[in-house]
Amino acid sequence: MNFGGVVPELASRAHVRKIIPIVREALSRAGIGLQDIDGIAVTCGPGLIGALLVGLNYAKGLSLALDLPLAGVNHMEGHIYANFLNGHSISFPFLCLVVSGGHTQIVVMQDHLRYRILGETRDDAVGEAFDKVAKLLQLPYPGGPQVDRLAEEGNPHFVEFPRALIKKADFDFSYSGLKTAVLNLTREMGPEKSRQHLNDICASFQRAAVEVLVKKTVEAARTHQIKRIALAGGVAANSLLRRWMRDEAARYHMKVILPSLEYCTDNAAMIARVGLEYFSRQHYSSRDLNVYPSLRLGESC
Ligand code: KG4
Ligand code: ZN
């Protein structure tokens, strides 16, 4: 059944059902067994408490049974480290635009595991705006990929939606006004005309959402004299964001690093990649490790 979003209790139950078969399948696809593992990295926040607890307790159980070290990883640092998968390395410092269903942040990394947040959303995250706009256009959840696909065929200048805070000198974002602007437009147009112009509405919304991300990120890089920009999180899969960020950065001779599409949305490889950094520094978590649903980037569990 489609609930138009994630229902926390159902998500926790699905985690309980799936965690053992998924770990088995991951090991089998990698062609290794439990005896080949050197350490266990686990997400300890931010996120839904029930789902986090399932993962954490399973990881603790494995770590006890196999006598392996444990590392608690922040989900958002995982997203940033998706850029280091596929054997890629990035020279420091670099700036990362972290864009997901719950976060919109510009982060500076001076070195491994050191994060400084330069700016973030004051209300909705950009992924949340994609999902809410998709919902009011009666598109299935998650809405980001649907809007991205329909926007390909639409006119991005059909409506000039507001670009919140684009002229402000700081690096904060706001997306609730843009979502309301789309709602007001569809109310004015009525259901039939909105359906006829679905692609144009998607394209105009996407252009407004992405323009602010691109302009603010490049401006932050210029202000802090940083020459490398990385993208992270589910919205980093957005085709316009990837294209536009590359073009805008090229104007200022900056390099853009893009995680491969399969590692933009939530995945376990990115958490394991952060684990590697912790383990190589003998930075282990104790078995008292807990979950923190509102954990911020830079805070450890
Ligand atoms: O990082 P993620 O998988 O989960 C969270 O940590 O939130 O991000 C999910 C978000 C959703 O809001 C989804 O709509 C959005 O990423 N998303 C996209 C695209 N693919 C996923 N948004 C825009 N364009 C896409 N192609
Ligand atoms: Zn995520």
CSV table of C-alpha atoms and ligand atoms in Angstrom, one decimal:
chain,number,residue,atom,x,y,z
A,1,MET,CA,0.0,0.0,0.0
A,2,ASN,CA,1.2,3.5,-0.8
A,3,PHE,CA,1.0,5.8,2.3
A,4,GLY,CA,2.6,8.8,0.6
A,5,GLY,CA,5.6,8.8,2.9
A,6,VAL,CA,7.4,6.7,5.5
A,7,VAL,CA,5.2,5.4,8.5
A,8,PRO,CA,7.7,5.1,11.4
A,9,GLU,CA,6.2,2.0,13.0
A,10,LEU,CA,6.0,0.2,9.7
A,11,ALA,CA,9.6,1.2,8.9
A,12,SER,CA,10.8,-0.3,12.2
A,13,ARG,CA,9.0,-3.6,11.5
A,14,ALA,CA,10.3,-3.8,8.0
A,15,HIS,CA,13.8,-3.3,9.4
A,16,VAL,CA,13.3,-6.2,11.9
A,17,ARG,CA,12.1,-8.4,9.0
A,18,LYS,CA,14.8,-7.5,6.6
A,19,ILE,CA,18.0,-6.9,8.5
A,20,ILE,CA,19.2,-10.5,8.6
A,21,PRO,CA,18.4,-11.5,5.0
A,22,ILE,CA,19.9,-8.2,3.8
A,23,VAL,CA,23.2,-8.8,5.6
A,24,ARG,CA,23.3,-12.3,4.3
A,25,GLU,CA,22.7,-11.2,0.8
A,26,ALA,CA,25.3,-8.4,1.0
A,27,LEU,CA,27.9,-11.0,2.2
A,28,SER,CA,27.0,-13.4,-0.5
A,29,ARG,CA,27.2,-10.8,-3.3
A,30,ALA,CA,30.6,-9.6,-2.0
A,31,GLY,CA,31.7,-13.3,-2.0
A,32,ILE,CA,32.8,-13.2,1.7
A,33,GLY,CA,31.6,-14.7,5.0
A,34,LEU,CA,31.3,-13.2,8.5
A,35,GLN,CA,34.8,-14.5,9.3
A,36,ASP,CA,36.2,-12.0,6.8
A,37,ILE,CA,34.9,-8.9,8.5
A,38,ASP,CA,37.3,-6.6,10.5
A,39,GLY,CA,34.8,-4.2,12.1
A,40,ILE,CA,31.2,-3.2,12.2
A,41,ALA,CA,30.0,0.4,11.3
A,42,VAL,CA,26.5,1.3,12.2
A,43,THR,CA,24.3,4.4,11.8
A,44,CYS,CA,23.6,5.9,15.2
A,45,GLY,CA,21.6,9.0,14.0
A,46,PRO,CA,20.0,11.1,12.8
A,47,GLY,CA,16.8,9.2,11.7
A,48,LEU,CA,13.7,7.4,13.0
A,49,ILE,CA,14.4,6.1,16.4
A,50,GLY,CA,12.8,2.6,15.8
A,51,ALA,CA,14.7,1.9,12.6
A,52,LEU,CA,18.0,3.2,14.2
A,53,LEU,CA,17.5,0.9,17.2
A,54,VAL,CA,17.0,-2.2,15.1
A,55,GLY,CA,20.2,-1.5,13.2
A,56,LEU,CA,22.2,-0.6,16.3
A,57,ASN,CA,21.1,-3.7,18.3
A,58,TYR,CA,21.8,-6.0,15.5
A,59,ALA,CA,25.2,-4.5,15.0
A,60,LYS,CA,26.0,-4.8,18.7
A,61,GLY,CA,24.9,-8.4,18.7
A,62,LEU,CA,27.2,-9.2,15.7
A,63,SER,CA,30.1,-7.3,17.3
A,64,LEU,CA,29.7,-9.3,20.6
A,65,ALA,CA,29.3,-12.6,18.8
A,66,LEU,CA,32.2,-12.2,16.5
A,67,ASP,CA,34.3,-10.1,18.9
A,68,LEU,CA,34.7,-7.3,16.4
A,69,PRO,CA,35.1,-3.5,17.0
A,70,LEU,CA,32.1,-1.3,16.6
A,71,ALA,CA,31.9,2.3,15.1
A,72,GLY,CA,28.9,4.5,15.4
A,73,VAL,CA,28.5,6.6,12.3
A,74,ASN,CA,26.5,9.8,11.6
A,75,HIS,CA,24.2,9.1,8.7
A,76,MET,CA,25.0,12.5,7.1
A,77,GLU,CA,28.8,12.0,7.3
A,78,GLY,CA,28.0,8.7,5.5
A,79,HIS,CA,26.3,10.7,2.6
A,80,ILE,CA,29.5,12.9,2.4
A,81,TYR,CA,31.7,9.8,2.3
A,82,ALA,CA,29.7,8.4,-0.7
A,83,ASN,CA,32.1,10.6,-2.6
A,84,PHE,CA,35.0,8.5,-1.5
A,85,LEU,CA,33.5,5.2,-2.7
A,86,ASN,CA,34.6,3.5,-6.0
A,87,GLY,CA,38.2,4.1,-4.9
A,88,HIS,CA,37.9,7.9,-5.4
A,89,SER,CA,39.9,10.3,-3.2
A,90,ILE,CA,39.4,14.0,-2.8
A,91,SER,CA,42.0,16.6,-1.7
A,92,PHE,CA,41.1,18.7,1.3
A,93,PRO,CA,39.7,21.3,1.8
A,94,PHE,CA,36.5,20.8,-0.1
A,95,LEU,CA,33.0,22.1,0.3
A,96,CYS,CA,30.0,19.7,0.3
A,97,LEU,CA,26.4,20.5,-0.5
A,98,VAL,CA,24.4,18.0,1.6
A,99,VAL,CA,20.9,17.6,0.2
A,100,SER,CA,18.5,14.9,1.3
A,101,GLY,CA,15.0,14.4,2.6
A,102,GLY,CA,15.8,15.9,6.0
A,103,HIS,CA,18.9,18.1,5.4
A,104,THR,CA,20.1,21.0,3.2
A,105,GLN,CA,23.5,22.1,4.4
A,106,ILE,CA,26.7,23.6,3.0
A,107,VAL,CA,29.6,22.0,4.9
A,108,VAL,CA,33.4,22.6,4.8
A,109,MET,CA,35.7,19.7,5.3
A,110,GLN,CA,39.3,20.7,6.1
A,111,ASP,CA,40.3,17.1,6.7
A,112,HIS,CA,38.9,13.7,7.2
A,113,LEU,CA,36.0,13.6,9.8
A,114,ARG,CA,36.1,17.3,10.4
A,115,TYR,CA,32.9,19.1,9.5
A,116,ARG,CA,32.0,22.8,9.7
A,117,ILE,CA,28.4,23.8,8.7
A,118,LEU,CA,28.4,27.1,6.9
A,119,GLY,CA,24.7,27.3,6.3
A,120,GLU,CA,21.5,25.2,6.3
A,121,THR,CA,17.8,25.3,5.8
A,122,ARG,CA,15.6,27.4,8.1
A,123,ASP,CA,12.5,25.3,7.5
A,124,ASP,CA,12.0,22.4,4.9
A,125,ALA,CA,14.8,20.4,3.4
A,126,VAL,CA,15.0,20.5,-0.4
A,127,GLY,CA,14.3,16.8,-0.7
A,128,GLU,CA,11.2,17.3,1.5
A,129,ALA,CA,10.1,20.2,-0.9
A,130,PHE,CA,10.5,17.8,-3.9
A,131,ASP,CA,8.4,15.2,-2.1
A,132,LYS,CA,5.7,17.6,-0.9
A,133,VAL,CA,5.4,19.2,-4.4
A,134,ALA,CA,5.2,15.7,-6.0
A,135,LYS,CA,2.4,14.8,-3.5
A,136,LEU,CA,0.3,17.8,-4.3
A,137,LEU,CA,0.8,17.0,-8.0
A,138,GLN,CA,-0.4,13.4,-7.1
A,139,LEU,CA,2.9,11.8,-8.0
A,140,PRO,CA,4.1,8.7,-6.1
A,141,TYR,CA,6.5,8.8,-3.1
A,142,PRO,CA,9.5,9.6,-3.2
A,143,GLY,CA,8.7,12.5,-5.4
A,144,GLY,CA,12.2,13.7,-6.3
A,145,PRO,CA,13.0,11.2,-9.1
A,146,GLN,CA,9.5,11.6,-10.5
A,147,VAL,CA,9.7,15.4,-10.7
A,148,ASP,CA,13.3,15.1,-12.1
A,149,ARG,CA,12.0,12.8,-14.9
A,150,LEU,CA,8.9,14.9,-15.8
A,151,ALA,CA,10.9,18.2,-15.7
A,152,GLU,CA,13.0,16.9,-18.6
A,153,GLU,CA,10.0,17.4,-20.9
A,154,GLY,CA,8.8,20.7,-19.4
A,155,ASN,CA,9.4,24.4,-19.8
A,156,PRO,CA,11.4,25.7,-16.8
A,157,HIS,CA,10.3,29.3,-17.6
A,158,PHE,CA,6.6,28.4,-17.5
A,159,VAL,CA,6.3,30.1,-14.1
A,160,GLU,CA,9.1,32.1,-12.2
A,161,PHE,CA,8.8,30.7,-8.7
A,162,PRO,CA,10.4,32.6,-5.8
A,163,ARG,CA,14.1,31.9,-5.1
A,164,ALA,CA,14.1,32.4,-1.3
A,165,LEU,CA,17.1,34.0,0.4
A,166,ILE,CA,19.1,34.0,-2.9
A,167,LYS,CA,20.2,37.6,-2.4
A,168,LYS,CA,21.1,37.2,1.3
A,169,ALA,CA,24.8,37.2,2.1
A,170,ASP,CA,24.6,34.1,4.3
A,171,PHE,CA,24.4,30.5,3.2
A,172,ASP,CA,21.1,29.5,4.7
A,173,PHE,CA,18.2,28.2,2.7
A,174,SER,CA,14.4,28.2,2.9
A,175,TYR,CA,12.1,25.9,1.0
A,176,SER,CA,8.6,26.2,2.6
A,177,GLY,CA,7.7,29.3,0.5
A,178,LEU,CA,8.5,27.6,-2.8
A,179,LYS,CA,6.3,24.6,-1.9
A,180,THR,CA,3.4,27.0,-1.0
A,181,ALA,CA,3.9,28.9,-4.3
A,182,VAL,CA,3.4,25.7,-6.2
A,183,LEU,CA,0.3,24.9,-4.1
A,184,ASN,CA,-1.1,28.4,-4.8
A,185,LEU,CA,-0.4,28.1,-8.5
A,186,THR,CA,-2.1,24.7,-8.8
A,187,ARG,CA,-5.2,26.1,-6.9
A,188,GLU,CA,-5.4,29.0,-9.3
A,189,MET,CA,-5.0,26.8,-12.4
A,190,GLY,CA,-7.4,24.2,-11.3
A,191,PRO,CA,-7.0,20.4,-11.6
A,192,GLU,CA,-7.4,20.0,-15.3
A,193,LYS,CA,-5.0,22.8,-16.4
A,194,SER,CA,-2.5,21.7,-13.7
A,195,ARG,CA,-2.5,18.2,-15.2
A,196,GLN,CA,-2.0,19.5,-18.7
A,197,HIS,CA,1.0,21.5,-17.5
A,198,LEU,CA,2.4,18.9,-15.1
A,199,ASN,CA,5.8,18.8,-16.9
A,200,ASP,CA,6.0,22.6,-17.0
A,201,ILE,CA,5.2,23.0,-13.3
A,202,CYS,CA,7.8,20.3,-12.4
A,203,ALA,CA,10.4,22.0,-14.6
A,204,SER,CA,9.7,25.5,-13.2
A,205,PHE,CA,9.8,24.2,-9.5
A,206,GLN,CA,13.0,22.2,-10.1
A,207,ARG,CA,14.7,25.2,-11.7
A,208,ALA,CA,13.8,27.4,-8.8
A,209,ALA,CA,14.9,24.8,-6.2
A,210,VAL,CA,18.2,24.0,-7.8
A,211,GLU,CA,19.2,27.6,-8.8
A,212,VAL,CA,19.4,28.6,-5.1
A,213,LEU,CA,21.5,25.5,-4.2
A,214,VAL,CA,23.9,26.1,-7.1
A,215,LYS,CA,24.3,29.9,-6.6
A,216,LYS,CA,24.8,29.7,-2.8
A,217,THR,CA,27.2,26.8,-2.9
A,218,VAL,CA,29.5,28.4,-5.5
A,219,GLU,CA,29.3,31.7,-3.6
A,220,ALA,CA,30.3,29.9,-0.4
A,221,ALA,CA,33.2,28.3,-2.2
A,222,ARG,CA,34.3,31.6,-3.6
A,223,THR,CA,34.0,33.3,-0.2
A,224,HIS,CA,36.1,30.6,1.5
A,225,GLN,CA,38.5,30.3,-1.4
A,226,ILE,CA,37.8,26.6,-1.9
A,227,LYS,CA,38.3,25.1,-5.3
A,228,ARG,CA,36.5,21.8,-4.9
A,229,ILE,CA,32.8,21.2,-4.5
A,230,ALA,CA,31.2,17.8,-3.7
A,231,LEU,CA,27.5,16.8,-3.6
A,232,ALA,CA,25.9,14.4,-1.2
A,233,GLY,CA,22.5,12.9,-0.3
A,234,GLY,CA,19.4,11.8,-2.3
A,235,VAL,CA,18.9,15.1,-4.1
A,236,ALA,CA,22.5,14.8,-5.4
A,237,ALA,CA,21.0,12.4,-7.9
A,238,ASN,CA,19.0,15.3,-9.5
A,239,SER,CA,20.1,15.6,-13.1
A,240,LEU,CA,19.7,19.4,-13.2
A,241,LEU,CA,21.6,19.9,-10.0
A,242,ARG,CA,24.5,17.8,-11.3
A,243,ARG,CA,24.6,19.6,-14.7
A,244,TRP,CA,24.2,23.1,-13.4
A,245,MET,CA,26.6,22.8,-10.5
A,246,ARG,CA,29.3,21.6,-13.0
A,247,ASP,CA,28.6,24.5,-15.3
A,248,GLU,CA,28.5,27.2,-12.7
A,249,ALA,CA,31.7,25.9,-10.9
A,250,ALA,CA,33.5,25.7,-14.2
A,251,ARG,CA,33.0,29.5,-14.6
A,252,TYR,CA,35.2,30.0,-11.5
A,253,HIS,CA,37.6,27.2,-12.3
A,254,MET,CA,36.3,25.0,-9.5
A,255,LYS,CA,36.2,21.2,-9.7
A,256,VAL,CA,32.9,19.4,-8.9
A,257,ILE,CA,32.9,15.9,-7.4
A,258,LEU,CA,29.8,13.8,-7.9
A,259,PRO,CA,29.0,10.6,-6.1
A,260,SER,CA,27.8,7.9,-8.4
A,261,LEU,CA,24.0,7.7,-8.6
A,262,GLU,CA,23.7,4.4,-6.8
A,263,TYR,CA,25.5,6.0,-3.7
A,264,CYS,CA,23.4,9.2,-3.6
A,265,THR,CA,20.3,7.8,-1.9
A,266,ASP,CA,20.6,5.9,1.4
A,267,ASN,CA,22.9,2.9,1.3
A,268,ALA,CA,25.1,0.9,3.6
A,269,ALA,CA,28.4,1.2,1.6
A,270,MET,CA,28.7,4.9,2.6
A,271,ILE,CA,28.4,4.0,6.3
A,272,ALA,CA,31.1,1.3,5.9
A,273,ARG,CA,33.3,3.8,4.2
A,274,VAL,CA,33.2,6.2,7.2
A,275,GLY,CA,33.8,3.1,9.4
A,276,LEU,CA,37.1,2.6,7.6
A,277,GLU,CA,38.2,6.1,8.6
A,278,TYR,CA,37.3,5.5,12.2
A,279,PHE,CA,38.9,2.0,12.4
A,280,SER,CA,42.1,3.2,10.7
A,281,ARG,CA,42.4,5.7,13.6
A,282,GLN,CA,41.6,3.1,16.3
A,283,HIS,CA,38.5,5.2,17.0
A,284,TYR,CA,36.0,2.6,18.4
A,285,SER,CA,32.6,3.0,20.0
A,286,SER,CA,31.8,1.2,23.2
A,287,ARG,CA,29.0,-1.4,23.5
A,288,ASP,CA,27.0,1.3,25.4
A,289,LEU,CA,26.6,3.1,22.1
A,290,ASN,CA,23.1,4.6,21.8
A,291,VAL,CA,21.0,6.2,19.0
A,292,TYR,CA,20.4,9.9,18.6
A,293,PRO,CA,17.4,10.8,16.2
A,294,SER,CA,18.5,14.5,16.0
A,295,LEU,CA,22.2,14.0,15.8
A,296,ARG,CA,24.0,16.8,14.0
A,297,LEU,CA,26.9,16.6,11.6
A,298,GLY,CA,30.1,16.8,13.6
A,299,GLU,CA,28.5,15.4,16.8
A,300,SER,CA,29.5,11.8,17.7
A,301,CYS,CA,27.3,9.3,19.3
B,1,KG4,O1,19.5,10.8,1.3
B,1,KG4,P1,18.1,10.1,1.0
B,1,KG4,O2,18.0,8.9,0.3
B,1,KG4,O3,17.4,9.9,2.4
B,1,KG4,C1,17.5,10.8,3.4
B,1,KG4,O4,18.5,10.7,4.2
B,1,KG4,O5,16.6,11.7,3.5
B,1,KG4,O6,17.3,11.3,0.3
B,1,KG4,C2,16.0,11.1,-0.1
B,1,KG4,C3,15.5,12.3,-0.8
B,1,KG4,C4,14.0,12.3,-1.1
B,1,KG4,O7,13.4,13.5,-0.7
B,1,KG4,C5,13.9,12.1,-2.6
B,1,KG4,O8,12.8,12.7,-3.2
B,1,KG4,C6,15.2,12.8,-3.0
B,1,KG4,O9,16.1,12.5,-2.1
B,1,KG4,N1,15.6,12.5,-4.4
B,1,KG4,C7,15.6,13.3,-5.4
B,1,KG4,C8,16.1,12.6,-6.5
B,1,KG4,N2,16.3,11.3,-6.1
B,1,KG4,C9,16.0,11.3,-4.8
B,1,KG4,N3,15.3,14.7,-5.5
B,1,KG4,C10,15.4,15.3,-6.7
B,1,KG4,N4,15.8,14.6,-7.8
B,1,KG4,C11,16.2,13.3,-7.8
B,1,KG4,N5,16.6,12.7,-8.9
B,2,ZN,ZN,20.0,9.7,3.7
